[in-house]
Amino acid sequence: MTEVATAGGGAYEIFIGRERLAERVGALGEELGERFANAPEPPILIAVLKGSTMFLADLIRAMPADVAVDFMAISSYSSNEATQVRIVKDLEHDITGRDVVIVEDIVDTGLTLTYLKRSLVERGPRSLCTVTLLDKSARRIVPVEVEHIGFDIPDVFVVGYGMDFQGRYRNTPDLYAVKDLARLANDPLLLVPGLFASAH
Ligand code: PRP
């Protein structure tokens, strides 16, 4: 799965390259197409901003089906006792009686997805399922069902293909593993020269 990228002083490496991503996302698109082949209405794919946008764009182009798309944004913060999650951007669609697919880039602790599912089920969809590009199942705090999974990955910090570090690095075609997160935290621009031809 990995090949070493030398720029950035060994702080990162390619984790899943663009060809492998395209292949797996294509297969997920086919899976979802089959799932909704006989659906009465097009499913509504709900992307959770912002990390899942690149995955969504590729996924829906790989689905041989008519679909609708909507977006939600979630904010989460941790206090001493618990993690609080709330909706900061809600859907434009009424999902009552519709087939709904939550589109995530990554499921980690499971807290966000658990909250989202609870919120969406209350709105009375015909069906609800989840597709995630990445599943860090080893880090799960709350057990949560995920029907369609691209890659089950170990506990590595990833950036690229939609995923960020402090808002950067979302726009790379490949997915990278950050090998030295402490160094990146000290120097958030560390990966820029290696990942992009022109640094600002
Ligand atoms: C990521 C991801 C999920 C959430 C999963 O979002 O897109 O929504 O974390 O984590 P959990 O399973 O531990 O709840 P993030 O907060 O990084 O926001 P972003 O997509 O805007 O980068």
mmCIF file of C-alpha atoms and ligand atoms in Angstrom:
data_model
loop_
_atom_site.group_PDB
_atom_site.id
_atom_site.type_symbol
_atom_site.label_atom_id
_atom_site.label_comp_id
_atom_site.label_asym_id
_atom_site.label_seq_id
_atom_site.Cartn_x
_atom_site.Cartn_y
_atom_site.Cartn_z
ATOM 1 C CA MET A 1 0.000 0.000 0.000
ATOM 2 C CA THR A 2 2.797 2.443 0.809
ATOM 3 C CA GLU A 3 5.552 3.959 -1.249
ATOM 4 C CA VAL A 4 8.001 6.397 0.230
ATOM 5 C CA ALA A 5 7.897 10.080 -0.719
ATOM 6 C CA THR A 6 11.204 11.718 0.119
ATOM 7 C CA ALA A 7 10.305 15.423 0.319
ATOM 8 C CA GLY A 8 9.264 16.620 3.775
ATOM 9 C CA GLY A 9 12.203 14.893 5.440
ATOM 10 C CA GLY A 10 10.466 11.557 5.951
ATOM 11 C CA ALA A 11 7.529 13.206 7.700
ATOM 12 C CA TYR A 12 5.011 11.604 5.370
ATOM 13 C CA GLU A 13 4.519 8.928 2.737
ATOM 14 C CA ILE A 14 1.919 8.006 0.187
ATOM 15 C CA PHE A 15 -0.583 5.800 1.979
ATOM 16 C CA ILE A 16 -3.124 5.089 -0.761
ATOM 17 C CA GLY A 17 -2.263 6.259 -4.248
ATOM 18 C CA ARG A 18 -4.713 7.773 -6.728
ATOM 19 C CA GLU A 19 -5.054 4.613 -8.836
ATOM 20 C CA ARG A 20 -5.975 2.496 -5.834
ATOM 21 C CA LEU A 21 -8.388 5.169 -4.622
ATOM 22 C CA ALA A 22 -10.033 5.356 -8.049
ATOM 23 C CA GLU A 23 -10.370 1.587 -8.222
ATOM 24 C CA ARG A 24 -11.935 1.250 -4.766
ATOM 25 C CA VAL A 25 -14.206 4.294 -5.115
ATOM 26 C CA GLY A 26 -15.355 2.909 -8.460
ATOM 27 C CA ALA A 27 -16.271 -0.374 -6.781
ATOM 28 C CA LEU A 28 -18.168 1.449 -4.030
ATOM 29 C CA GLY A 29 -20.087 3.383 -6.696
ATOM 30 C CA GLU A 30 -21.068 0.098 -8.336
ATOM 31 C CA GLU A 31 -22.117 -1.347 -4.950
ATOM 32 C CA LEU A 32 -24.355 1.627 -4.242
ATOM 33 C CA GLY A 33 -25.753 1.520 -7.761
ATOM 34 C CA GLU A 34 -26.798 -2.086 -7.165
ATOM 35 C CA ARG A 35 -28.223 -1.284 -3.759
ATOM 36 C CA PHE A 36 -30.599 1.271 -5.250
ATOM 37 C CA ALA A 37 -31.235 -0.381 -8.608
ATOM 38 C CA ASN A 38 -34.943 -0.858 -7.818
ATOM 39 C CA ALA A 39 -35.488 2.158 -5.585
ATOM 40 C CA PRO A 40 -38.693 4.113 -6.214
ATOM 41 C CA GLU A 41 -36.872 7.462 -6.153
ATOM 42 C CA PRO A 42 -33.230 8.488 -6.484
ATOM 43 C CA PRO A 43 -31.309 8.114 -3.220
ATOM 44 C CA ILE A 44 -30.127 11.273 -1.491
ATOM 45 C CA LEU A 45 -26.407 11.186 -0.809
ATOM 46 C CA ILE A 46 -25.541 13.383 2.155
ATOM 47 C CA ALA A 47 -21.916 14.439 2.304
ATOM 48 C CA VAL A 48 -20.549 15.551 5.630
ATOM 49 C CA LEU A 49 -18.459 18.673 5.066
ATOM 50 C CA LYS A 50 -15.720 19.202 4.398
ATOM 51 C CA GLY A 51 -13.518 16.112 4.187
ATOM 52 C CA SER A 52 -15.905 13.963 2.155
ATOM 53 C CA THR A 53 -16.314 16.338 -0.801
ATOM 54 C CA MET A 54 -13.619 14.817 -3.005
ATOM 55 C CA PHE A 55 -14.836 11.294 -2.231
ATOM 56 C CA LEU A 56 -18.429 12.323 -2.991
ATOM 57 C CA ALA A 57 -17.449 13.845 -6.335
ATOM 58 C CA ASP A 58 -15.721 10.646 -7.456
ATOM 59 C CA LEU A 59 -18.307 8.324 -5.893
ATOM 60 C CA ILE A 60 -21.349 9.786 -7.621
ATOM 61 C CA ARG A 61 -19.557 9.760 -10.968
ATOM 62 C CA ALA A 62 -18.968 6.041 -10.422
ATOM 63 C CA MET A 63 -22.654 5.349 -9.663
ATOM 64 C CA PRO A 64 -24.649 4.148 -12.632
ATOM 65 C CA ALA A 65 -27.790 5.667 -11.112
ATOM 66 C CA ASP A 66 -29.784 8.855 -10.774
ATOM 67 C CA VAL A 67 -28.960 10.455 -7.401
ATOM 68 C CA ALA A 68 -29.604 13.607 -5.407
ATOM 69 C CA VAL A 69 -26.909 15.277 -3.328
ATOM 70 C CA ASP A 70 -27.073 17.340 -0.164
ATOM 71 C CA PHE A 71 -24.617 18.535 2.477
ATOM 72 C CA MET A 72 -24.390 18.791 6.240
ATOM 73 C CA ALA A 73 -21.757 20.365 8.434
ATOM 74 C CA ILE A 74 -21.118 19.219 11.960
ATOM 75 C CA SER A 75 -19.194 20.824 14.751
ATOM 76 C CA SER A 76 -17.801 18.822 17.619
ATOM 77 C CA TYR A 77 -15.943 19.899 20.707
ATOM 78 C CA SER A 78 -14.734 18.024 23.741
ATOM 79 C CA SER A 79 -15.113 19.133 27.315
ATOM 80 C CA ASN A 80 -13.754 17.207 30.284
ATOM 81 C CA GLU A 81 -16.746 14.942 30.468
ATOM 82 C CA ALA A 82 -17.973 14.400 26.919
ATOM 83 C CA THR A 83 -17.760 15.241 23.253
ATOM 84 C CA GLN A 84 -20.596 17.431 22.051
ATOM 85 C CA VAL A 85 -21.677 17.301 18.422
ATOM 86 C CA ARG A 86 -24.076 19.742 16.757
ATOM 87 C CA ILE A 87 -25.305 20.546 13.246
ATOM 88 C CA VAL A 88 -23.965 23.844 11.888
ATOM 89 C CA LYS A 89 -25.353 23.403 8.352
ATOM 90 C CA ASP A 90 -28.501 21.390 7.796
ATOM 91 C CA LEU A 91 -30.004 19.709 4.737
ATOM 92 C CA GLU A 92 -31.989 21.443 2.039
ATOM 93 C CA HIS A 93 -33.917 18.240 1.232
ATOM 94 C CA ASP A 94 -36.824 16.804 3.143
ATOM 95 C CA ILE A 95 -35.652 13.190 3.507
ATOM 96 C CA THR A 96 -38.976 11.787 4.720
ATOM 97 C CA GLY A 97 -39.691 8.562 2.814
ATOM 98 C CA ARG A 98 -36.435 8.767 0.854
ATOM 99 C CA ASP A 99 -33.451 6.432 0.633
ATOM 100 C CA VAL A 100 -30.542 8.233 2.285
ATOM 101 C CA VAL A 101 -26.812 7.540 2.167
ATOM 102 C CA ILE A 102 -24.430 9.288 4.557
ATOM 103 C CA VAL A 103 -21.110 9.884 2.777
ATOM 104 C CA GLU A 104 -18.100 10.170 5.081
ATOM 105 C CA ASP A 105 -14.401 10.415 4.357
ATOM 106 C CA ILE A 106 -13.494 8.722 7.628
ATOM 107 C CA VAL A 107 -15.168 7.101 10.601
ATOM 108 C CA ASP A 108 -12.905 7.287 13.630
ATOM 109 C CA THR A 109 -14.409 7.242 17.127
ATOM 110 C CA GLY A 110 -17.865 6.859 15.592
ATOM 111 C CA LEU A 111 -19.271 9.803 17.570
ATOM 112 C CA THR A 112 -20.066 11.969 14.547
ATOM 113 C CA LEU A 113 -21.758 9.172 12.621
ATOM 114 C CA THR A 114 -23.763 8.039 15.632
ATOM 115 C CA TYR A 115 -25.041 11.574 16.135
ATOM 116 C CA LEU A 116 -25.837 12.011 12.442
ATOM 117 C CA LYS A 117 -27.714 8.740 12.164
ATOM 118 C CA ARG A 118 -29.826 9.570 15.185
ATOM 119 C CA SER A 119 -30.646 12.976 13.765
ATOM 120 C CA LEU A 120 -31.531 11.621 10.307
ATOM 121 C CA VAL A 121 -33.586 8.633 11.514
ATOM 122 C CA GLU A 122 -35.842 11.059 13.386
ATOM 123 C CA ARG A 123 -36.770 12.590 10.008
ATOM 124 C CA GLY A 124 -38.331 9.344 8.758
ATOM 125 C CA PRO A 125 -36.234 8.257 5.762
ATOM 126 C CA ARG A 126 -37.307 5.149 3.828
ATOM 127 C CA SER A 127 -33.829 3.726 4.458
ATOM 128 C CA LEU A 128 -30.507 4.958 5.821
ATOM 129 C CA CYS A 129 -27.036 3.588 5.200
ATOM 130 C CA THR A 130 -23.468 4.862 5.332
ATOM 131 C CA VAL A 131 -20.560 4.772 2.946
ATOM 132 C CA THR A 132 -17.119 5.795 4.181
ATOM 133 C CA LEU A 133 -13.872 5.896 2.288
ATOM 134 C CA LEU A 134 -11.845 5.070 5.401
ATOM 135 C CA ASP A 135 -12.705 3.200 8.566
ATOM 136 C CA LYS A 136 -10.359 3.495 11.544
ATOM 137 C CA SER A 137 -12.274 0.742 13.275
ATOM 138 C CA ALA A 138 -9.547 0.192 15.882
ATOM 139 C CA ARG A 139 -10.286 3.639 17.342
ATOM 140 C CA ARG A 140 -14.015 3.192 17.721
ATOM 141 C CA ILE A 141 -15.509 4.483 20.977
ATOM 142 C CA VAL A 142 -19.150 4.021 19.994
ATOM 143 C CA PRO A 143 -20.091 0.921 17.996
ATOM 144 C CA VAL A 144 -21.800 2.048 14.801
ATOM 145 C CA GLU A 145 -22.806 0.129 11.699
ATOM 146 C CA VAL A 146 -21.131 1.156 8.431
ATOM 147 C CA GLU A 147 -22.545 -0.682 5.417
ATOM 148 C CA HIS A 148 -20.038 0.312 2.732
ATOM 149 C CA ILE A 149 -16.330 0.710 3.565
ATOM 150 C CA GLY A 150 -13.531 1.638 1.188
ATOM 151 C CA PHE A 151 -10.524 0.794 3.323
ATOM 152 C CA ASP A 152 -10.212 -0.346 6.929
ATOM 153 C CA ILE A 153 -7.061 1.427 8.068
ATOM 154 C CA PRO A 154 -4.853 1.362 11.167
ATOM 155 C CA ASP A 155 -4.484 4.344 13.489
ATOM 156 C CA VAL A 156 -2.425 6.603 11.234
ATOM 157 C CA PHE A 157 -3.020 10.307 10.657
ATOM 158 C CA VAL A 158 -3.930 10.876 7.027
ATOM 159 C CA VAL A 159 -4.121 13.963 4.832
ATOM 160 C CA GLY A 160 -5.079 14.527 1.222
ATOM 161 C CA TYR A 161 -7.965 13.445 -1.005
ATOM 162 C CA GLY A 162 -10.227 15.742 1.024
ATOM 163 C CA MET A 163 -8.653 15.267 4.431
ATOM 164 C CA ASP A 164 -6.788 18.057 6.163
ATOM 165 C CA PHE A 165 -4.344 19.165 8.786
ATOM 166 C CA GLN A 166 -5.424 22.571 10.089
ATOM 167 C CA GLY A 167 -7.337 23.206 6.864
ATOM 168 C CA ARG A 168 -4.429 22.383 4.542
ATOM 169 C CA TYR A 169 -3.598 19.520 2.205
ATOM 170 C CA ARG A 170 -7.159 18.588 1.200
ATOM 171 C CA ASN A 171 -6.441 19.026 -2.519
ATOM 172 C CA THR A 172 -3.989 16.251 -3.271
ATOM 173 C CA PRO A 173 -4.997 13.380 -5.577
ATOM 174 C CA ASP A 174 -3.177 10.841 -3.367
ATOM 175 C CA LEU A 175 -3.798 10.069 0.299
ATOM 176 C CA TYR A 176 -0.790 10.503 2.589
ATOM 177 C CA ALA A 177 0.125 9.113 6.007
ATOM 178 C CA VAL A 178 1.769 11.625 8.315
ATOM 179 C CA LYS A 179 4.624 9.792 9.975
ATOM 180 C CA ASP A 180 5.712 12.598 12.288
ATOM 181 C CA LEU A 181 2.643 14.421 13.530
ATOM 182 C CA ALA A 182 4.585 16.305 16.210
ATOM 183 C CA ARG A 183 6.813 17.850 13.541
ATOM 184 C CA LEU A 184 3.807 18.802 11.453
ATOM 185 C CA ALA A 185 2.130 20.338 14.504
ATOM 186 C CA ASN A 186 5.252 22.444 15.065
ATOM 187 C CA ASP A 187 5.414 23.403 11.404
ATOM 188 C CA PRO A 188 2.006 23.154 9.679
ATOM 189 C CA LEU A 189 3.586 24.097 6.328
ATOM 190 C CA LEU A 190 6.046 21.190 6.509
ATOM 191 C CA LEU A 191 4.423 19.186 3.718
ATOM 192 C CA VAL A 192 3.762 22.063 1.330
ATOM 193 C CA PRO A 193 7.046 21.934 -0.627
ATOM 194 C CA GLY A 194 6.766 18.182 -1.098
ATOM 195 C CA LEU A 195 3.095 18.020 -2.001
ATOM 196 C CA PHE A 196 2.751 21.119 -4.134
ATOM 197 C CA ALA A 197 4.922 22.446 -6.916
ATOM 198 C CA SER A 198 4.609 26.036 -5.794
ATOM 199 C CA ALA A 199 4.685 27.111 -2.153
ATOM 200 C CA HIS A 200 3.091 30.441 -1.142
HETATM 201 C C1 PRP B 1 -13.898 14.028 10.294
HETATM 202 C C2 PRP B 1 -14.732 13.151 9.387
HETATM 203 C C3 PRP B 1 -15.905 12.784 10.241
HETATM 204 C C4 PRP B 1 -15.351 12.817 11.643
HETATM 205 C C5 PRP B 1 -15.129 11.417 12.114
HETATM 206 O O1 PRP B 1 -14.339 15.332 10.199
HETATM 207 O O2 PRP B 1 -15.124 13.830 8.223
HETATM 208 O O3 PRP B 1 -16.993 13.670 10.084
HETATM 209 O O4 PRP B 1 -14.103 13.517 11.602
HETATM 210 O O5 PRP B 1 -14.619 11.408 13.403
HETATM 211 P P1 PRP B 1 -15.314 10.631 14.582
HETATM 212 O O6 PRP B 1 -15.687 9.279 14.093
HETATM 213 O O7 PRP B 1 -14.217 10.576 15.636
HETATM 214 O O8 PRP B 1 -16.490 11.416 15.063
HETATM 215 P P2 PRP B 1 -13.491 16.574 10.711
HETATM 216 O O9 PRP B 1 -13.946 16.924 12.102
HETATM 217 O O10 PRP B 1 -12.036 16.305 10.554
HETATM 218 O O11 PRP B 1 -13.964 17.764 9.779
HETATM 219 P P3 PRP B 1 -13.648 18.032 8.240
HETATM 220 O O12 PRP B 1 -14.290 16.922 7.456
HETATM 221 O O13 PRP B 1 -14.291 19.351 7.956
HETATM 222 O O14 PRP B 1 -12.157 18.067 8.064
#
